[in-house]
């Protein structure tokens, strides 16, 4: 309550005590809170990002970096960095997620693939972490810690531990073998907006220098929306051509490119499934529980296509998924 009072004071100071209205905007998976503010017919977004819980330095620094590269991002109009209060430009409420039923959906995706090429070419910044072996492994551990141990209380046998170690090493190797570019890390339908016909990007603060295929996986194998297989393959071919034409990949066949795409997707979806469990167990957010099984199904389907990963696919299909289903049923009872 005290924090909200301080937020109101911050708003009143900026708007010279003019009458304003404040409405909660659906939050994201972070500790940040968002509000839509109306003042004399103008709309703004207010972000409450407690510096005791969130490091706001990357948000501020990368806003400047990506804006200077020509991307449309929320403009920081005024901020109180000590308290973690921000007034941002309002980019509307239309996300890519709201446009996935459009008849020209494929064209939307092609435009966003082209935009991801430009994003990938953004020069490195000191704020961007290196998405290195330790970082990738740390993310894989989210799955084992929060889903396997935390959510379903499963213990691994000796053979399963070997399988998990071998699979993880293969995924890490495939990710490190790719060209290193600037990566958004959450380039999906809920973080891409359409503002008067122009694509805008939000939640950019976790950008890193990492594998080329990561953002493409986020976009085309979205945890919140599944593209039909034929459309996905067509768009993957389009991306391969664009990446090749822009010299982001050199002397790489389409099959090699797809291999990198698939294995990068496996790592991302293992991490995501673990994060959905962590959001529930640690943060009390149940809104992501419905996304666990679709995300695990991605892993089962893709891993089954590679002989060295069939054991991973079978383990998740036969051991993990049934126990997740049981746990979900109990939690919803």
Coordinates of C-alpha atoms in Angstrom, one line a residue:
X1 CA 0.0 0.0 0.0
X2 CA 2.9 2.4 0.8
X3 CA 4.5 1.7 -2.5
X4 CA 1.2 2.4 -4.4
X5 CA 0.9 5.7 -2.5
X6 CA 4.5 6.6 -3.5
X7 CA 3.6 5.7 -7.1
X8 CA 0.5 8.0 -7.0
X9 CA 2.7 10.8 -5.7
X10 CA 5.2 10.3 -8.5
X11 CA 2.3 10.5 -11.0
X12 CA 0.8 13.6 -9.4
X13 CA 4.1 15.4 -9.4
X14 CA 4.7 14.7 -13.1
X15 CA 1.2 15.7 -14.1
X16 CA 1.1 18.8 -11.8
X17 CA -1.8 17.3 -9.8
X18 CA -4.1 17.2 -12.8
X19 CA -6.9 14.6 -12.5
X20 CA -5.8 11.2 -13.8
X21 CA -7.3 7.7 -13.9
X22 CA -5.2 4.6 -13.4
X23 CA -6.2 1.1 -14.5
X24 CA -4.3 -2.2 -14.1
X25 CA -2.9 -3.7 -17.3
X26 CA -2.5 -7.5 -17.3
X27 CA 0.9 -8.1 -15.9
X28 CA 3.8 -10.2 -17.3
X29 CA 5.8 -13.0 -15.8
X30 CA 8.2 -10.6 -14.0
X31 CA 7.9 -8.7 -10.8
X32 CA 6.9 -5.6 -12.7
X33 CA 3.4 -4.1 -12.6
X34 CA 1.8 -2.1 -15.3
X35 CA -1.0 0.5 -15.4
X36 CA -2.7 2.5 -18.1
X37 CA -3.0 6.1 -17.2
X38 CA -5.4 8.7 -18.7
X39 CA -4.8 12.4 -18.2
X40 CA -6.9 14.9 -20.2
X41 CA -7.6 12.4 -22.9
X42 CA -4.0 11.3 -23.3
X43 CA -2.9 7.7 -22.5
X44 CA 0.3 6.6 -20.9
X45 CA 1.7 3.3 -19.4
X46 CA 3.0 3.4 -15.9
X47 CA 5.5 0.8 -14.9
X48 CA 6.2 -0.1 -11.3
X49 CA 9.5 -2.0 -11.2
X50 CA 10.7 -2.3 -7.6
X51 CA 14.6 -2.0 -7.7
X52 CA 14.7 -4.3 -4.7
X53 CA 13.4 -7.1 -7.0
X54 CA 14.4 -6.0 -10.5
X55 CA 17.6 -4.5 -11.9
X56 CA 16.2 -1.7 -14.0
X57 CA 19.6 -0.6 -15.5
X58 CA 19.3 -2.9 -18.6
X59 CA 15.8 -1.7 -19.3
X60 CA 17.0 1.9 -19.4
X61 CA 20.2 1.3 -21.2
X62 CA 18.8 -1.0 -23.8
X63 CA 15.9 1.3 -24.5
X64 CA 18.4 3.8 -25.8
X65 CA 20.4 1.2 -27.7
X66 CA 17.4 -0.3 -29.6
X67 CA 15.6 3.1 -30.1
X68 CA 18.8 4.4 -31.8
X69 CA 18.7 1.4 -34.1
X70 CA 15.3 2.5 -35.3
X71 CA 13.1 0.0 -33.3
X72 CA 9.7 1.1 -31.9
X73 CA 9.9 0.6 -28.2
X74 CA 7.9 2.2 -25.3
X75 CA 9.5 5.7 -24.8
X76 CA 10.6 6.5 -21.3
X77 CA 9.0 9.8 -20.7
X78 CA 10.0 10.3 -17.1
X79 CA 11.4 8.0 -14.4
X80 CA 12.3 7.8 -10.8
X81 CA 15.1 5.2 -10.9
X82 CA 15.6 5.2 -7.1
X83 CA 12.0 4.0 -6.5
X84 CA 11.6 2.2 -9.8
X85 CA 8.7 4.2 -11.2
X86 CA 8.4 4.9 -15.0
X87 CA 5.9 6.7 -17.2
X88 CA 6.1 5.3 -20.7
X89 CA 4.4 6.0 -24.0
X90 CA 1.3 3.9 -24.7
X91 CA 1.7 1.6 -27.7
X92 CA -1.9 0.5 -27.5
X93 CA -3.2 -3.0 -26.7
X94 CA -2.9 -4.9 -29.9
X95 CA -0.3 -7.7 -29.7
X96 CA 0.7 -10.2 -32.3
X97 CA -1.3 -12.7 -30.2
X98 CA -4.4 -10.8 -31.1
X99 CA -3.7 -11.0 -34.8
X100 CA -3.0 -14.7 -35.2
X101 CA -6.4 -15.4 -36.7
X102 CA -5.8 -12.9 -39.5
X103 CA -5.9 -14.3 -43.1
X104 CA -2.5 -12.6 -43.7
X105 CA -0.9 -14.1 -40.6
X106 CA 2.0 -15.5 -42.7
X107 CA 2.8 -12.0 -43.9
X108 CA 2.9 -10.8 -40.3
X109 CA 5.4 -13.5 -39.5
X110 CA 7.6 -12.7 -42.6
X111 CA 7.7 -9.0 -41.5
X112 CA 8.7 -10.1 -38.0
X113 CA 11.4 -12.4 -39.3
X114 CA 12.8 -9.5 -41.3
X115 CA 12.6 -7.4 -38.1
X116 CA 14.4 -10.1 -36.2
X117 CA 17.3 -9.9 -38.7
X118 CA 17.7 -6.2 -38.0
X119 CA 17.5 -6.9 -34.3
X120 CA 20.2 -9.6 -34.6
X121 CA 22.5 -7.1 -36.3
X122 CA 22.2 -4.6 -33.4
X123 CA 25.8 -4.0 -32.1
X124 CA 26.8 -5.5 -28.8
X125 CA 26.2 -3.4 -25.7
X126 CA 28.0 -3.7 -22.3
X127 CA 24.6 -4.4 -20.8
X128 CA 24.0 -7.6 -22.9
X129 CA 25.2 -10.7 -21.1
X130 CA 27.0 -13.5 -23.1
X131 CA 24.6 -16.4 -23.6
X132 CA 27.5 -18.8 -22.9
X133 CA 27.7 -22.4 -21.8
X134 CA 27.2 -21.6 -18.1
X135 CA 24.1 -19.5 -18.9
X136 CA 22.5 -22.2 -21.1
X137 CA 23.1 -24.8 -18.5
X138 CA 21.7 -22.6 -15.8
X139 CA 18.5 -22.3 -17.8
X140 CA 18.3 -26.1 -18.3
X141 CA 18.6 -26.5 -14.6
X142 CA 15.4 -24.5 -14.2
X143 CA 13.6 -27.5 -15.8
X144 CA 15.1 -30.1 -13.5
X145 CA 14.8 -27.9 -10.4
X146 CA 11.3 -26.4 -10.7
X147 CA 9.4 -28.9 -12.9
X148 CA 11.0 -32.3 -12.2
X149 CA 11.9 -31.8 -8.5
X150 CA 9.7 -29.0 -7.5
X151 CA 6.4 -29.5 -9.4
X152 CA 6.1 -33.3 -9.6
X153 CA 8.6 -34.3 -7.0
X154 CA 10.3 -36.8 -9.3
X155 CA 13.7 -38.4 -8.7
X156 CA 15.9 -39.4 -11.5
X157 CA 17.4 -42.9 -11.8
X158 CA 21.1 -43.3 -12.6
X159 CA 20.2 -44.0 -16.3
X160 CA 17.9 -41.0 -16.4
X161 CA 20.7 -38.7 -15.0
X162 CA 23.0 -39.9 -17.7
X163 CA 20.4 -39.3 -20.3
X164 CA 19.7 -35.8 -19.0
X165 CA 23.4 -34.9 -18.9
X166 CA 24.0 -36.3 -22.4
X167 CA 21.0 -34.5 -23.8
X168 CA 21.9 -31.2 -22.2
X169 CA 25.4 -31.4 -23.5
X170 CA 24.1 -31.9 -27.1
X171 CA 21.7 -28.9 -26.8
X172 CA 24.5 -26.7 -25.4
X173 CA 26.8 -27.7 -28.2
X174 CA 24.2 -27.0 -30.9
X175 CA 23.5 -23.5 -29.5
X176 CA 27.2 -22.6 -29.1
X177 CA 27.9 -23.7 -32.7
X178 CA 25.7 -21.0 -34.2
X179 CA 26.7 -17.4 -35.1
X180 CA 26.5 -15.1 -32.1
X181 CA 24.0 -12.2 -32.6
X182 CA 21.9 -9.9 -30.5
X183 CA 19.0 -11.9 -29.1
X184 CA 15.8 -10.5 -27.6
X185 CA 15.2 -13.8 -25.7
X186 CA 11.4 -13.5 -25.6
X187 CA 10.5 -12.6 -29.1
X188 CA 7.0 -14.1 -29.1
X189 CA 3.4 -13.1 -29.7
X190 CA 2.8 -11.5 -26.4
X191 CA 5.9 -9.2 -26.6
X192 CA 5.3 -8.0 -30.1
X193 CA 2.7 -5.2 -30.6
X194 CA 1.2 -3.5 -33.6
X195 CA 0.9 0.2 -33.2
X196 CA -0.9 1.9 -36.2
X197 CA 0.5 -0.7 -38.6
X198 CA 4.1 -0.6 -37.2
X199 CA 5.6 -3.4 -35.2
X200 CA 6.7 -2.5 -31.7
X201 CA 8.8 -4.6 -29.3
X202 CA 8.4 -4.8 -25.5
X203 CA 10.2 -6.8 -22.8
X204 CA 13.6 -6.2 -24.4
X205 CA 15.5 -5.8 -21.1
X206 CA 16.8 -9.4 -21.1
X207 CA 18.6 -9.1 -24.5
X208 CA 21.8 -11.0 -24.7
X209 CA 24.5 -12.0 -27.2
X210 CA 23.6 -15.5 -28.2
X211 CA 22.7 -18.1 -30.8
X212 CA 21.2 -17.0 -34.1
X213 CA 18.1 -19.3 -34.0
X214 CA 16.9 -18.3 -30.5
X215 CA 14.5 -15.5 -31.4
X216 CA 13.3 -17.4 -34.5
X217 CA 12.3 -20.3 -32.2
X218 CA 10.6 -17.9 -29.8
X219 CA 8.6 -16.5 -32.7
X220 CA 7.8 -19.7 -34.7
X221 CA 7.5 -22.2 -31.8
X222 CA 5.7 -19.8 -29.5
X223 CA 4.7 -21.4 -26.2
X224 CA 1.4 -19.6 -26.4
X225 CA 0.5 -20.5 -30.0
X226 CA 1.3 -23.5 -32.3
X227 CA 1.7 -22.9 -36.0
X228 CA 0.5 -25.6 -38.4
X229 CA 3.5 -27.7 -39.4
X230 CA 3.3 -26.7 -43.1
X231 CA 3.2 -23.0 -42.3
X232 CA 6.1 -23.4 -39.9
X233 CA 8.3 -25.1 -42.4
X234 CA 7.5 -22.6 -45.1
X235 CA 8.4 -19.7 -42.7
X236 CA 11.6 -21.5 -41.7
X237 CA 12.6 -21.7 -45.3
X238 CA 11.8 -18.0 -45.6
X239 CA 14.0 -17.2 -42.5
X240 CA 16.8 -19.4 -43.9
X241 CA 16.9 -17.3 -47.1
X242 CA 16.7 -14.0 -45.2
X243 CA 19.5 -15.0 -42.8
X244 CA 21.6 -16.2 -45.7
X245 CA 21.0 -13.1 -47.8
X246 CA 22.0 -10.9 -44.9
X247 CA 25.2 -12.9 -44.2
X248 CA 24.0 -14.0 -40.8
X249 CA 24.7 -17.6 -41.8
X250 CA 27.4 -18.7 -44.2
X251 CA 28.1 -22.1 -45.7
X252 CA 25.3 -23.7 -43.7
X253 CA 22.7 -26.0 -45.4
X254 CA 19.0 -25.8 -44.7
X255 CA 19.2 -29.1 -42.8
X256 CA 22.0 -27.8 -40.6
X257 CA 20.0 -24.7 -40.0
X258 CA 16.9 -26.7 -39.1
X259 CA 19.0 -28.8 -36.7
X260 CA 20.1 -25.7 -34.9
X261 CA 16.6 -24.4 -34.9
X262 CA 15.2 -27.6 -33.4
X263 CA 17.7 -28.1 -30.7
X264 CA 17.7 -24.4 -29.7
X265 CA 13.9 -24.9 -29.4
X266 CA 14.3 -27.9 -27.1
X267 CA 16.5 -25.9 -24.8
X268 CA 14.1 -23.0 -24.8
X269 CA 11.0 -25.1 -24.1
X270 CA 12.7 -27.1 -21.3
X271 CA 13.5 -23.7 -19.7
X272 CA 10.0 -22.3 -20.4
X273 CA 8.3 -25.4 -18.9
X274 CA 10.4 -25.0 -15.8
X275 CA 9.7 -21.2 -15.6
X276 CA 5.9 -21.9 -15.8
X277 CA 6.3 -24.1 -12.7
X278 CA 8.5 -21.6 -10.9
X279 CA 6.0 -18.9 -11.5
X280 CA 3.4 -21.0 -9.8
X281 CA 5.5 -22.5 -7.0
X282 CA 7.6 -19.4 -6.1
X283 CA 5.5 -16.5 -7.2
X284 CA 2.0 -17.8 -6.8
X285 CA 1.1 -17.1 -10.5
X286 CA -1.3 -19.8 -11.7
X287 CA -2.0 -18.2 -15.1
X288 CA 0.8 -20.1 -16.8
X289 CA -0.1 -23.7 -15.7
X290 CA -2.1 -24.3 -19.0
X291 CA 1.1 -23.6 -21.0
X292 CA 3.1 -26.5 -19.4
X293 CA 1.7 -29.4 -21.3
X294 CA 1.8 -27.7 -24.8
X295 CA 5.4 -26.8 -24.1
X296 CA 6.3 -30.3 -23.1
X297 CA 4.6 -31.6 -26.3
X298 CA 6.9 -29.5 -28.4
X299 CA 9.8 -31.2 -26.7
X300 CA 8.4 -34.7 -27.2
X301 CA 7.6 -34.1 -30.9
X302 CA 10.9 -32.4 -31.9
X303 CA 13.2 -34.6 -29.8
X304 CA 11.7 -37.8 -31.3
X305 CA 13.1 -36.7 -34.7
X306 CA 16.7 -37.2 -33.6
X307 CA 18.0 -40.6 -32.6
X308 CA 20.3 -39.1 -30.0
X309 CA 17.4 -37.4 -28.3
X310 CA 14.7 -40.1 -28.5
X311 CA 15.4 -41.1 -24.9
X312 CA 14.7 -37.6 -23.8
X313 CA 11.5 -37.6 -25.8
X314 CA 10.3 -40.9 -24.3
X315 CA 11.2 -39.9 -20.8
X316 CA 9.1 -36.7 -21.0
X317 CA 6.3 -38.5 -22.8
X318 CA 6.0 -41.6 -20.5
X319 CA 7.3 -40.3 -17.2
X320 CA 7.1 -36.5 -16.9
X321 CA 3.8 -35.7 -18.7
X322 CA 1.6 -38.2 -16.8
X323 CA 2.9 -36.9 -13.5
X324 CA 2.4 -33.3 -14.7
X325 CA -1.2 -34.2 -15.7
X326 CA -1.8 -35.7 -12.3
X327 CA -0.3 -32.7 -10.5
X328 CA -2.4 -30.2 -12.6
X329 CA -5.6 -32.2 -11.9
X330 CA -4.9 -31.9 -8.1
X331 CA -4.1 -28.3 -8.2
X332 CA -7.3 -27.5 -10.1
X333 CA -9.5 -29.7 -8.0

